C-alpha atoms as one frame of an Amber mdcrd trajectory, in Angstrom:
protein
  77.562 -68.488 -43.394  78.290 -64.847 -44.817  78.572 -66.346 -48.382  75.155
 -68.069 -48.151  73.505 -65.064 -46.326  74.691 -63.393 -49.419  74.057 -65.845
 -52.097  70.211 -64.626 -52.797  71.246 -60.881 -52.740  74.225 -61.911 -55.667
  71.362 -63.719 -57.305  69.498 -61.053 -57.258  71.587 -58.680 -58.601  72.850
 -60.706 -61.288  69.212 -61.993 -62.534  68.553 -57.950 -62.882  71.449 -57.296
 -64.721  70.739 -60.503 -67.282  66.857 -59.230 -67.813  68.043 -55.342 -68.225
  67.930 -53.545 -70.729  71.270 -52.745 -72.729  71.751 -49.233 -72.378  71.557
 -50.362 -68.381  74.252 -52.579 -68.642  76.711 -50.304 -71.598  76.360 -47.663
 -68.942  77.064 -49.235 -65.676  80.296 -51.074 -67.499  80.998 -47.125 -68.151
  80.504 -46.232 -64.948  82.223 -48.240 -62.936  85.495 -48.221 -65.067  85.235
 -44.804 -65.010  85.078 -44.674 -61.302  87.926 -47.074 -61.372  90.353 -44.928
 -63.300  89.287 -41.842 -61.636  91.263 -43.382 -58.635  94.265 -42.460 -60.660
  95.261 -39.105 -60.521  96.794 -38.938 -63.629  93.611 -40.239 -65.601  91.448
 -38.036 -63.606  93.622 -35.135 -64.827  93.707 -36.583 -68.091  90.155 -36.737
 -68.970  88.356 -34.111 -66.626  87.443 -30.621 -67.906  88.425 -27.127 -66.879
  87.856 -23.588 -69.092  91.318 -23.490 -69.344  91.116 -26.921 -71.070  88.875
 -25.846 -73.537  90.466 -22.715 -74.310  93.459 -24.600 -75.330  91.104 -26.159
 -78.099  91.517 -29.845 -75.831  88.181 -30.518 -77.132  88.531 -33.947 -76.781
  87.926 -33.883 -72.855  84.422 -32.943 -73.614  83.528 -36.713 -74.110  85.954
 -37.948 -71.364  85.219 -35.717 -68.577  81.607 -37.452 -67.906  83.258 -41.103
 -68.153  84.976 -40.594 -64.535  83.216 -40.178 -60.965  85.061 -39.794 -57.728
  81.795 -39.269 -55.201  79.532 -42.041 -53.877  76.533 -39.675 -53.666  77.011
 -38.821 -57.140  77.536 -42.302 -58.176  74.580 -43.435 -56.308  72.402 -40.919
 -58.095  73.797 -42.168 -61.281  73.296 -45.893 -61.098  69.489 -44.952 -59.904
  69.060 -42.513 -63.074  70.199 -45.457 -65.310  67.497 -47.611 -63.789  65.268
 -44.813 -64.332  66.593 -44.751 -67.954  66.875 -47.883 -69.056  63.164 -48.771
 -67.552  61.132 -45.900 -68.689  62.813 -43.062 -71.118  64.532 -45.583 -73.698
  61.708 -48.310 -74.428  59.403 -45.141 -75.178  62.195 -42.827 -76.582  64.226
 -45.538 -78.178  68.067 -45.781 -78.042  69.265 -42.786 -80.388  66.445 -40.252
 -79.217  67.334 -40.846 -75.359  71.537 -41.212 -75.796  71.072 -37.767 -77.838
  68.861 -36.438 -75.510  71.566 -36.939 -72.377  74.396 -36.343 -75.173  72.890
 -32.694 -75.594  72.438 -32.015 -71.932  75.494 -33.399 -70.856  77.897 -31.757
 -73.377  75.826 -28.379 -74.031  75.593 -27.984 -69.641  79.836 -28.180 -69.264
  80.129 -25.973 -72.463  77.925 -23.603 -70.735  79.838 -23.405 -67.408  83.648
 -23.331 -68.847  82.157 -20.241 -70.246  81.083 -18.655 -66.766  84.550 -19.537
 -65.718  86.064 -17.648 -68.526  83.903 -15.025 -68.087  84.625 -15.076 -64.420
  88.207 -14.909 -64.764  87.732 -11.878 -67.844  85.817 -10.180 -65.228  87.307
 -10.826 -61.835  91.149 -11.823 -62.985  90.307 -14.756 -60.135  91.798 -17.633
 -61.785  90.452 -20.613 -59.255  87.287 -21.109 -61.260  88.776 -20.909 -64.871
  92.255 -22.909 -64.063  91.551 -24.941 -60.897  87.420 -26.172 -60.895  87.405
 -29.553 -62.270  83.919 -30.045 -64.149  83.502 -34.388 -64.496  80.526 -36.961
 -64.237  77.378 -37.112 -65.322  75.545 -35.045 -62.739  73.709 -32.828 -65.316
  73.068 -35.841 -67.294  71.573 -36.879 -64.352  68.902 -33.805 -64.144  68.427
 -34.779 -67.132  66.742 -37.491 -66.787  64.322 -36.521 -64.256  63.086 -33.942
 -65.770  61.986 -36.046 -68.227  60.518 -38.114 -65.993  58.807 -35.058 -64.912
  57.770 -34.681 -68.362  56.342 -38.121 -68.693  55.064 -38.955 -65.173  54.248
 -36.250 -63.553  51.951 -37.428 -60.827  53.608 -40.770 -60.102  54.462 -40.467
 -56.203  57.469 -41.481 -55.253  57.862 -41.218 -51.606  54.872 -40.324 -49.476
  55.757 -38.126 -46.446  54.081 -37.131 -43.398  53.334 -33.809 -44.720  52.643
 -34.673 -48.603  53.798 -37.025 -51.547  56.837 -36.796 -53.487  56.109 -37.146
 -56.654  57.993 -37.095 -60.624  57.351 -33.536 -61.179  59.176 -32.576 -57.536
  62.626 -34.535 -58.930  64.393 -31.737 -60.546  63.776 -29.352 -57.314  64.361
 -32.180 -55.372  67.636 -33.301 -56.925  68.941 -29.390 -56.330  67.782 -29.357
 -52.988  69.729 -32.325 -52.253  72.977 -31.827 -53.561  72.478 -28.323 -52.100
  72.565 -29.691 -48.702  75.604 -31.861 -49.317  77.806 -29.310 -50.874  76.679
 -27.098 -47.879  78.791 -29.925 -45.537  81.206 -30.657 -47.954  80.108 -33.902
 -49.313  79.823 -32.726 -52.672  82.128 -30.793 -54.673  80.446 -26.869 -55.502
  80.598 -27.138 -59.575  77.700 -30.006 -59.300  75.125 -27.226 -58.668  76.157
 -25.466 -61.985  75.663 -29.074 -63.572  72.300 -29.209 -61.897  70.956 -25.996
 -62.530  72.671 -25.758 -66.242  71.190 -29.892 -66.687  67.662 -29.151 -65.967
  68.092 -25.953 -68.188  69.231 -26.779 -71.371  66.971 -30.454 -70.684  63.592
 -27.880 -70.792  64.785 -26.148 -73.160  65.281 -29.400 -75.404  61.823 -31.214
 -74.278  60.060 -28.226 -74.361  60.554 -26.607 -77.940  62.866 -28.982 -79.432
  62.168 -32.750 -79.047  61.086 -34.245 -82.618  57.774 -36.363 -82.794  56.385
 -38.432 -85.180  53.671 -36.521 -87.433  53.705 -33.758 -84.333  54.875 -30.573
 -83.502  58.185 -30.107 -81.909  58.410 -29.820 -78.379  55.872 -30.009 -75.278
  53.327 -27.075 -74.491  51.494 -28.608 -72.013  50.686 -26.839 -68.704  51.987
 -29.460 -66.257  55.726 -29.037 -68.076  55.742 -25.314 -67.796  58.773 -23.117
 -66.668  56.989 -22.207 -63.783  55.953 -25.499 -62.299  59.933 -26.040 -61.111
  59.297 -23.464 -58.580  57.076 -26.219 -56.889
């Protein structure tokens, strides 16, 4: 009875994965080998990131650390940004605009914070942050993505609430609230909000003054996709 309660829901699942796009399926393969070997402490070690890592010139780990996850929240905020990517940023973007895109966040954001941990260790001699803080996943690939979906859809609502809708434009504050809350109880490790913060950055920075269009001027000066709107 259990496998024929479940035989729809498998259906289901594998009918989506045949009609999705191909950047869905690449990165979920990615994803959940990557949260397979992260089970091994040795290959987490081996391909996670830490300033002292980078100091050391082990550049390589700059295009491993984001292949491994070890937190469900995290993971389940990752599958649903692939959704989001493979069904709205790549068909418009195309493949090589939206992989550099997330390749530019993702890379530039833990550049960014192995060089508050050196700084941090230069300046305080505390070596925890610099030696100790593991930076892995794809959690500022992950911001990301919505803010370019708060680029491109602003005022699509996502959840309506008893006091307002949540729409496109509230994901990046939304995302930072969240994980805020779960690092306060421990459910997420304390680096993500540098990924966060660093992700939706360097990702406004990119859509805003540096994103290439066809025939058009760099960027996007519109009102709705202003610095200050993240405050809301």
């Amino acid at each position: 009875m259990v496998f024929l309660s479940m035989s729809p829901q498998t259906n289901s699942v594998a009918l989506y994965l045949k009609q999705s796009r191909l950047l869905f399926r690449i990165g979920l393969c990615i994803v959940l080998l990557g949260g397979i070997l992260s089970l091994s402490e040795v290959i987490f070690e081996l391909f996670s990131l830490t300033g002292h890592d980078l100091v050391h010139f082990e550049l390589w780990r700059l295009f491993t650390h984001f292949t491994i996850e070890t937190n469900i929240f995290a993971f389940i905020l990752l599958v649903w940004n692939l959704h989001q990517v493979a069904s709205l940023i790549e068909p418009n973007w195309g493949m090589f605009e939206t992989i550099k895109y997330l390749g530019i966040v993702q890379i530039g954001s833990s550049l960014l914070i192995t060089i508050v941990a050196l700084l941090t260790f230069v300046i305080t001699v505390n070596d925890t942050f610099f030696f100790r803080t593991y930076i892995f996943g794809l959690l500022s690939a992950c911001s990301a993505v919505c803010v370019a979906m708060k680029q491109y859809l602003p005022d699509s609502v996502l959840l309506t609430t008893p006091i307002g809708h949540i729409k496109n434009t509230h994901l990046p504050s939304c995302i930072l609230v969240t994980a805020s809350f779960l690092v306060g109880f421990g459910f997420l490790r304390w680096v993500s909000l540098l990924q966060i913060l660093s992700g939706i950055q360097i990702s406004w920075i990119y859509l805003r003054f540096l994103q290439p269009h066809n025939g058009e001027p760099r960027g996007d000066p519109s009102e709705h996709f202003a610095w200050a709107t993240y405050a809301i």
